CSV table of C-alpha atoms and ligand atoms in Angstrom, one decimal:
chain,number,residue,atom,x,y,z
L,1,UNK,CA,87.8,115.0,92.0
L,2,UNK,CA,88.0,116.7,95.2
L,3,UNK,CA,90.0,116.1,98.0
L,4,UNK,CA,88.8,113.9,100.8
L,5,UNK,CA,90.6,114.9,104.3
L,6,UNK,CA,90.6,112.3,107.1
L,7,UNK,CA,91.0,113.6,110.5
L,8,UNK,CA,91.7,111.5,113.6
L,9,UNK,CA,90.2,112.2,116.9
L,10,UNK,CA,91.4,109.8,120.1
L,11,UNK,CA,88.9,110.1,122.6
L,12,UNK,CA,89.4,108.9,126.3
L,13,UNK,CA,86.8,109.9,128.3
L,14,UNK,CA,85.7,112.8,126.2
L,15,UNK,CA,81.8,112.6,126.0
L,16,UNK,CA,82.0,116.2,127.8
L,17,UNK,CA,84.8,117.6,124.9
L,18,UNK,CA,83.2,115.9,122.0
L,19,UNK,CA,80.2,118.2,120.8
L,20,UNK,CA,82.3,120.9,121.5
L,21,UNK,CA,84.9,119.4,119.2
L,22,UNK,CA,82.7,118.1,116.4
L,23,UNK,CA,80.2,122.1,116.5
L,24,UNK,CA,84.3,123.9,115.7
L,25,UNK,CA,85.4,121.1,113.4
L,26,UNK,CA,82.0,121.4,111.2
L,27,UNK,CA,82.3,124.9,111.3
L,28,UNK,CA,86.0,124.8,109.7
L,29,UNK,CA,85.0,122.0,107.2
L,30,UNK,CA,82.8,124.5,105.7
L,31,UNK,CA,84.7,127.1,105.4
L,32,UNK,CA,87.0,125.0,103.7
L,33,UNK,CA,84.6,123.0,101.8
L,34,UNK,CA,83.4,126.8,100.4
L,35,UNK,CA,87.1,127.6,99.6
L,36,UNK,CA,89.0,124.9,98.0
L,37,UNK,CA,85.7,122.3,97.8
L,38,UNK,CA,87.5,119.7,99.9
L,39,UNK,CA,85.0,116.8,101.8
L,40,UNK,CA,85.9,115.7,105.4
L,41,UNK,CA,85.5,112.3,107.5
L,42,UNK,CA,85.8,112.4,111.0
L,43,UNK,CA,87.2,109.5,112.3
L,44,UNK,CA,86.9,108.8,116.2
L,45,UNK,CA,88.6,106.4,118.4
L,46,UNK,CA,87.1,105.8,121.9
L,47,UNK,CA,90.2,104.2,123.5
L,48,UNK,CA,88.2,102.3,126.2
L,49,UNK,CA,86.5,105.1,127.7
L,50,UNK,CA,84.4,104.1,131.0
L,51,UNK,CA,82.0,107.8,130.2
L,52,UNK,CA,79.5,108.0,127.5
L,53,UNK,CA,81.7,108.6,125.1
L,54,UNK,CA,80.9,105.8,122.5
L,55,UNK,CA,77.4,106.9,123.2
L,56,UNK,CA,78.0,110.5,122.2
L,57,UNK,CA,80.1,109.4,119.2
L,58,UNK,CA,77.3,106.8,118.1
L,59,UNK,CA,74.6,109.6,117.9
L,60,UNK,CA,77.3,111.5,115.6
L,61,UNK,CA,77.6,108.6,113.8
L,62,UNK,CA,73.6,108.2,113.1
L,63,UNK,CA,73.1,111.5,111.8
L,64,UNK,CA,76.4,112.2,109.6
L,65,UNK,CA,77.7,109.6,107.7
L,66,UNK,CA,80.9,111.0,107.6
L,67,UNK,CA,81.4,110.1,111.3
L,68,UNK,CA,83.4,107.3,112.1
L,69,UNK,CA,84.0,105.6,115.3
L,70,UNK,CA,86.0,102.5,116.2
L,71,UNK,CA,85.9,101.7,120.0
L,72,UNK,CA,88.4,99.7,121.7
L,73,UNK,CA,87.8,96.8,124.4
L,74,UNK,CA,90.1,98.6,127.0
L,75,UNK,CA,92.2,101.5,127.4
L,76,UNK,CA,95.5,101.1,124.6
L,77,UNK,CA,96.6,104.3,124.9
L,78,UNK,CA,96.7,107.3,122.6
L,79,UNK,CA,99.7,105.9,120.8
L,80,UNK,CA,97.3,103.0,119.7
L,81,UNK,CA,94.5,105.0,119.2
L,82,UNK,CA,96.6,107.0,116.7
L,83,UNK,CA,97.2,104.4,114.7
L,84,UNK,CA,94.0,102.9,114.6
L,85,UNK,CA,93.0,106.1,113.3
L,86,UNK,CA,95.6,105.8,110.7
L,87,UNK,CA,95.4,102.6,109.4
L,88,UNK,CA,91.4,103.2,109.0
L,89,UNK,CA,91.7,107.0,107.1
L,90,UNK,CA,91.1,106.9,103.4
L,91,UNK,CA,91.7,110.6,103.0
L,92,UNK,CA,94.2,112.2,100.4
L,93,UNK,CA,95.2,113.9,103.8
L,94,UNK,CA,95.0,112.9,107.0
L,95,UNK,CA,95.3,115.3,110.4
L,96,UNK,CA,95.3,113.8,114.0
L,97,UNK,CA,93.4,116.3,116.9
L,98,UNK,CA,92.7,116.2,120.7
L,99,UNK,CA,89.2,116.0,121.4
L,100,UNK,CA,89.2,119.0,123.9
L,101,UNK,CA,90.3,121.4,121.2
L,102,UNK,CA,93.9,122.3,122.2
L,103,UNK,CA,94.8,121.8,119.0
L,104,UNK,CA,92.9,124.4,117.1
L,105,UNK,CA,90.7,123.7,114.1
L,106,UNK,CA,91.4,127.3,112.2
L,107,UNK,CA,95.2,126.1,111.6
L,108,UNK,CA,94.1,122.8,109.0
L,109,UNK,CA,93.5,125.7,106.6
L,110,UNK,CA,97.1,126.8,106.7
L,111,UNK,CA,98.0,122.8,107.0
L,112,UNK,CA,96.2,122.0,103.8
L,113,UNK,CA,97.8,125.2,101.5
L,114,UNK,CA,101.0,124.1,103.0
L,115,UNK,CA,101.1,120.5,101.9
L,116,UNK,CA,98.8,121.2,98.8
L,117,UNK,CA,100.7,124.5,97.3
L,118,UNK,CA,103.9,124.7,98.8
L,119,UNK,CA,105.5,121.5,98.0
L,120,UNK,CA,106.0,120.1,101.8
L,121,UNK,CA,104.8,116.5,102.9
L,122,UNK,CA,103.4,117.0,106.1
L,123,UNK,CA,102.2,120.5,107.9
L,124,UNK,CA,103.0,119.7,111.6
L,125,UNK,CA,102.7,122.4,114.9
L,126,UNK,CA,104.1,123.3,117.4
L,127,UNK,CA,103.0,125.5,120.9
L,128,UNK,CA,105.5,128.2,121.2
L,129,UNK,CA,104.0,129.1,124.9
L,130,UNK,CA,103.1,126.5,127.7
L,131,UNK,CA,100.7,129.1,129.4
L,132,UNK,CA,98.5,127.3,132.1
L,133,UNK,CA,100.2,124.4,132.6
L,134,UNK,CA,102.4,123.3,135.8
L,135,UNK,CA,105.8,125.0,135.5
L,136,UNK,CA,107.5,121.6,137.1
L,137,UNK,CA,106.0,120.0,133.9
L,138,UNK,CA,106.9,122.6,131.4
L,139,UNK,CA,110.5,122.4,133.1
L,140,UNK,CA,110.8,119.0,132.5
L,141,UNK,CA,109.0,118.8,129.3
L,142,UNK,CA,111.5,121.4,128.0
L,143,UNK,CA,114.6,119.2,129.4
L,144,UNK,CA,113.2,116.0,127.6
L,145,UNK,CA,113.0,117.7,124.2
L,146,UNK,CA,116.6,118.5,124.6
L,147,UNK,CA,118.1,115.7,125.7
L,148,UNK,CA,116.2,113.6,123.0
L,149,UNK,CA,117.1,116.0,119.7
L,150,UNK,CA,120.8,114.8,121.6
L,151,UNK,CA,120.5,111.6,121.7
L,152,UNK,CA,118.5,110.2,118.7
L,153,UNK,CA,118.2,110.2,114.8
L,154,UNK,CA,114.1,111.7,115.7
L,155,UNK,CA,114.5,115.2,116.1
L,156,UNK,CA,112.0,116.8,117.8
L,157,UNK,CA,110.7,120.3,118.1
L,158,UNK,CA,110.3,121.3,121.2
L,159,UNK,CA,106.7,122.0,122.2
L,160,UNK,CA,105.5,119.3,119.2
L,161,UNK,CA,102.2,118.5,119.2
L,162,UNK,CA,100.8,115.4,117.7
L,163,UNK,CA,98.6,117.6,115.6
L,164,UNK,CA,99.6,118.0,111.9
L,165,UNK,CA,98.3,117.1,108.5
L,166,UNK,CA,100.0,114.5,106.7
L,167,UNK,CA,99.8,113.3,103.2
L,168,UNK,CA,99.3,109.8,101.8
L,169,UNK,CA,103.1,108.6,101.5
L,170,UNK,CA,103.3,110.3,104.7
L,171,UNK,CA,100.8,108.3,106.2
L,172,UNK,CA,102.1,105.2,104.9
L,173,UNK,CA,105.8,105.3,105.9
L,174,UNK,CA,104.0,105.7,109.6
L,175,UNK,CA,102.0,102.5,108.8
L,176,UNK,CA,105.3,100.6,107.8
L,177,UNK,CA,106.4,101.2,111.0
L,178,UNK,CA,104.2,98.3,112.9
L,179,UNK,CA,106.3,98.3,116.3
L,180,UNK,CA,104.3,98.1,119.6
L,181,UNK,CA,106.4,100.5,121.4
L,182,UNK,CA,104.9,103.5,119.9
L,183,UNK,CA,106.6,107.1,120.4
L,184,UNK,CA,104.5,109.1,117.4
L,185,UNK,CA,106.8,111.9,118.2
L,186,UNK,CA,110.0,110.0,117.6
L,187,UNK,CA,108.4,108.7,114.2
L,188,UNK,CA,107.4,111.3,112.8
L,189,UNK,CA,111.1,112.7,113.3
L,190,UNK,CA,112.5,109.5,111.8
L,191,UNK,CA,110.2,109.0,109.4
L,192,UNK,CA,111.6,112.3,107.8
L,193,UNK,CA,110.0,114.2,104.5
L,194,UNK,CA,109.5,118.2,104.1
L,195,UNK,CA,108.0,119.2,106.8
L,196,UNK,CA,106.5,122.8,107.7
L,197,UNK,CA,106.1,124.0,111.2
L,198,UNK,CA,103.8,126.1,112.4
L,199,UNK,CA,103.3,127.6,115.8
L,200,UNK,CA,100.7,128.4,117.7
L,201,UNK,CA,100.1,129.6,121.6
L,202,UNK,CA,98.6,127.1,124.0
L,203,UNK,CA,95.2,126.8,124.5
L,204,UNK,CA,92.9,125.3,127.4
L,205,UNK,CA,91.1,122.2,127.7
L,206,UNK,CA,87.6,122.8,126.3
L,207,UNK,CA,86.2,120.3,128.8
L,208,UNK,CA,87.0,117.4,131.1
L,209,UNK,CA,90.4,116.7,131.9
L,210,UNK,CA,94.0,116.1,131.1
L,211,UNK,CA,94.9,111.8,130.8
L,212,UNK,CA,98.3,112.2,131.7
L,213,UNK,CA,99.2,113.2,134.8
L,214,UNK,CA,103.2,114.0,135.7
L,215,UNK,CA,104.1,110.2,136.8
L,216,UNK,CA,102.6,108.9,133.4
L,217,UNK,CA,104.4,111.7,131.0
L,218,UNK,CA,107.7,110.8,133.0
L,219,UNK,CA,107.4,107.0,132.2
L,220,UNK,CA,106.6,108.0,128.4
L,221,UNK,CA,109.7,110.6,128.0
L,222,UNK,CA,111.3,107.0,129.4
L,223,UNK,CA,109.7,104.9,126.7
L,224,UNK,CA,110.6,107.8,124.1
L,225,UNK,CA,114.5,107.8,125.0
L,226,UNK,CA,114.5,103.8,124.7
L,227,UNK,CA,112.3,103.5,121.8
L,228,UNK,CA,114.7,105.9,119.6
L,229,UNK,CA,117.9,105.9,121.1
L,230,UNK,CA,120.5,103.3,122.5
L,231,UNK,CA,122.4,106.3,123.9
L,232,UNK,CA,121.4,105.1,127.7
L,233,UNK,CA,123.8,101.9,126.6
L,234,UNK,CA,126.6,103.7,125.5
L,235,UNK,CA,126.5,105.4,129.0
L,236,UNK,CA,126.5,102.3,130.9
L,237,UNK,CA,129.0,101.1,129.0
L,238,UNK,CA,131.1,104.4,129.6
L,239,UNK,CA,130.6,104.2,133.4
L,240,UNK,CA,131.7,100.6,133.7
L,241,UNK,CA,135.3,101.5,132.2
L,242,UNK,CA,135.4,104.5,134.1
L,243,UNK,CA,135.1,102.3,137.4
L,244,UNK,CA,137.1,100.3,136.1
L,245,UNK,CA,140.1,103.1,135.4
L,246,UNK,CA,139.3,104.6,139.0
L,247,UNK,CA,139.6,100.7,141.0
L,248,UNK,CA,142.9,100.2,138.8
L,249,UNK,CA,144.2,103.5,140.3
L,250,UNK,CA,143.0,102.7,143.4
L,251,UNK,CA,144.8,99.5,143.6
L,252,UNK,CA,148.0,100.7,142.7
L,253,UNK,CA,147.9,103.6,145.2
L,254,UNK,CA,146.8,100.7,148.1
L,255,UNK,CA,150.5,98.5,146.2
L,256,UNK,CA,152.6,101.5,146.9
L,257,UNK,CA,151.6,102.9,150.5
L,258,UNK,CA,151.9,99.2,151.8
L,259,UNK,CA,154.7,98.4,149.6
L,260,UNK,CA,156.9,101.5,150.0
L,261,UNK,CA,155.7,103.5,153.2
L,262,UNK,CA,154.7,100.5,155.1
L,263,UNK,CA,151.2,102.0,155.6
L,264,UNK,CA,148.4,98.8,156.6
L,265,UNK,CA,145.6,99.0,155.0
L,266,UNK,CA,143.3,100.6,156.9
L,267,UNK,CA,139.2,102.1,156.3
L,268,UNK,CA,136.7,100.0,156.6
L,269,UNK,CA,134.0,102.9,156.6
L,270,UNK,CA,135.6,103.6,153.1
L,271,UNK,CA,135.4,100.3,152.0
L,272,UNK,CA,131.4,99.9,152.6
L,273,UNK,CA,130.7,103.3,151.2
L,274,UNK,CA,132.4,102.3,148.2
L,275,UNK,CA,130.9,98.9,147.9
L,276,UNK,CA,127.3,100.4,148.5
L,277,UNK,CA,128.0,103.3,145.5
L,278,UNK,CA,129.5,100.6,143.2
L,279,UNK,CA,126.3,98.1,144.0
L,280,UNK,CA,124.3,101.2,143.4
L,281,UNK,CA,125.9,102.1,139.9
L,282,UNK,CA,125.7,98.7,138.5
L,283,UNK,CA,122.2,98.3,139.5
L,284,UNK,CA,121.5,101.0,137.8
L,285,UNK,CA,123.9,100.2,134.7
L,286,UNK,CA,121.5,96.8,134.3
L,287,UNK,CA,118.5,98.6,134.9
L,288,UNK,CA,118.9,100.6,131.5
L,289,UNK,CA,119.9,97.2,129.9
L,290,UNK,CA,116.6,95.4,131.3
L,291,UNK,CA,114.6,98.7,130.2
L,292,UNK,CA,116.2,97.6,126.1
L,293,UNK,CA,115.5,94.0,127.0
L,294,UNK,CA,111.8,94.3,128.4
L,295,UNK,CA,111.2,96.5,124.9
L,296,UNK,CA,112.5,93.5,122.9
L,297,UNK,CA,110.6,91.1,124.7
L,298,UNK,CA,107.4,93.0,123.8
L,299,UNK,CA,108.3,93.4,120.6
L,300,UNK,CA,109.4,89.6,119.8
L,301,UNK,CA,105.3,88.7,120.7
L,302,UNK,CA,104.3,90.7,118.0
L,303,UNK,CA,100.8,91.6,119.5
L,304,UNK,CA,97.9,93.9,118.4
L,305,UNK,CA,98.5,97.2,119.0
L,306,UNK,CA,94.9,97.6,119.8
L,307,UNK,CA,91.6,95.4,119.8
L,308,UNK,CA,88.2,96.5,117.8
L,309,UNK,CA,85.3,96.0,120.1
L,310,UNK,CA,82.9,98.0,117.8
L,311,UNK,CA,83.0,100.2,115.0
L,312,UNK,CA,81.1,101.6,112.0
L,313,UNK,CA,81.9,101.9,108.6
L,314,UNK,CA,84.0,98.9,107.2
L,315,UNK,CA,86.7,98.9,109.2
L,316,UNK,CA,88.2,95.5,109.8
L,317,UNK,CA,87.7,93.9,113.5
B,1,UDP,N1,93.9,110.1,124.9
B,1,UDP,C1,93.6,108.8,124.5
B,1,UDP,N2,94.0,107.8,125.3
B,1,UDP,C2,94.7,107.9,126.4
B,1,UDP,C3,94.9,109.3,126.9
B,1,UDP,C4,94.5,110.3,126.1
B,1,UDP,O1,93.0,108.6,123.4
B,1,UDP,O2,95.0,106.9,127.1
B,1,UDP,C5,93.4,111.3,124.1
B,1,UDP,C6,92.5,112.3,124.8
B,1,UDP,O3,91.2,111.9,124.7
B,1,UDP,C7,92.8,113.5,124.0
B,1,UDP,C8,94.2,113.4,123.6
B,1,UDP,O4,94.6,112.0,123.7
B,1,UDP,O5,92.0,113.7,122.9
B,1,UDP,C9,95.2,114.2,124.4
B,1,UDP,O6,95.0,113.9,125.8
B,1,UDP,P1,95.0,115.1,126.9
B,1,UDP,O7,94.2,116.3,126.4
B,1,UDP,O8,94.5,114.5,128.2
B,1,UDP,O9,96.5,115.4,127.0
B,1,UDP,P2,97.2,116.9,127.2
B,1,UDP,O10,96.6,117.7,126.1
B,1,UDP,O11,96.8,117.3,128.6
B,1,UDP,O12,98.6,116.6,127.0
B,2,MG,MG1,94.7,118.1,125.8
């Protein structure tokens, strides 16, 4: 029997990037279809868009049964989306893509002889350039690849994308992993398995535009570090003894010039300053520790990660 390869598309607002993405993904299905006889189904997630997108995706859907769609009730994010996509794929593979084809479709080819003849579990990529995007965004995004391959057990490649092809035991060990903070970069690292990286330069949006502008990517480099690390904790920790050695000093310093010189105590300009930085660094030290406690809380009401509103093709609602 021939292989079946399932790949995932989220879609938020992306009525504009869809045709464009479904005439390139037909066009490599065939050639792949002609070369190793593998069948494809496309499976779409329209996480809440408020374009025509389900619209688009339902016309699809009419005249190619291999067209999936499963449409959210609001927005969940592509971190849901993902997973919808997973939990619904049947394939012997499975591949997650952008709709606006950054991720390009010539690479499954390489993806698929990868995981098929060369023994790895998982073909993932990787942009070695960041060409046309904000350089405040590439500095950052650059930074926060660091500091996480520091700080966690999820190692991750710098430049990542979501985009990589993924066999069945692959898929499932994601599955296992049911918790509603989702960081798919930080899983895939954990999850662990052979995986080959392959690199590519970055391309432009087809159409429409980016979801994430510099705000939300900073708040989900946030949700990354506390969903895989504890590291922030360990700091806190370390900068509430280190206060703690500094006022000990401070104190004995205060014993002996009253004590021995016969110097009063004198500053109270220094006194507020230090009182407003030691305020300061413990709000921030229970920050981090409300950041870990806000997580748990989610995670203790064990909700969906995303609602069906509609969708085609026996997929549970
Ligand atoms: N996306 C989604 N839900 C969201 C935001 C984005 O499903 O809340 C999808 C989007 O439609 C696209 C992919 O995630 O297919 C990547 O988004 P985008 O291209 O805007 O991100 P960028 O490539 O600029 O990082
Ligand atoms: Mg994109």
């Amino acid at each position: 029997m021939s292989d079946l390869i399932s790949i995932i598309v989220p879609c938020y607002n992306e009525a504009e990037a869809v045709p464009y993405f479904y005439d390139a993904i037909e066009k490599q299905a065939a050639v792949m279809r002609d070369k190793y006889g593998i069948d494809f189904e496309y499976i779409f997630i329209d996480d809440g868009s408020h374009d025509d997108t389900l619209t688009v995706l339902k016309a699809y859907a009419e005249k190619d049964s291999r067209v999936k769609y499963i449409s959210f009730s609001r927005n969940f994010g592509k971190e849901a989306a993902m997973y919808a996509g997973l939990e619904a794929s049947r394939g012997d593979y499975t591949a997650i893509m952008d709709a606006d084809l950054q991720d390009p479709p010539y690479m499954l080819s390489d993806m698929y002889e990868a995981v098929k003849n060369e023994g790895c579990d998982c073909a993932a990529t990787r942009r070695v350039s960041r060409k046309g995007e904000p350089m405040l965004r590439s500095f950052f995004a650059r930074r926060f690849y660091r500091i996480m391959s520091k700080i966690s057990k999820a190692d991750i490649a710098d430049g990542a994308r979501d985009y990589r092809l993924m066999s069945r035991k692959v898929v499932d060990a994601i599955l296992a992993m049911e918790e509603y903070n989702r960081f798919s970069k930080g899983i895939f690292g954990w999850i662990g398995f052979k995986t080959k990286w392959l690199e590519f330069e970055n391309t432009e949006r087809v159409a429409g535009e980016t979801k994430w502008s510099f705000w939300k990517l900073f708040l989900y480099s946030l949700d990354g570090i506390t969903a895989f690390s504890t590291m922030p904790l360990a700091i806190a920790s370390v900068i509430g003894m280190l206060f703690c050695i500094i006022a000990f000093i401070m104190i004995m310093v205060i014993i002996v010039k009253t004590l021995v010189f016969g110097d009063p105590v004198a500053g109270y300009p220094s006194l507020v300053c230090i009182i407003f930085f030691v305020a300061g660094v413990q709000t921030f030290c229970v920050g981090i520790v409300g950041q870990y406690l806000a997580k748990t809380y989610l995670e203790t009401k064990k909700r969906p990660i995303y609602i069906i509103r509609e969708t085609n093709g026996g997929i549970k609602i």
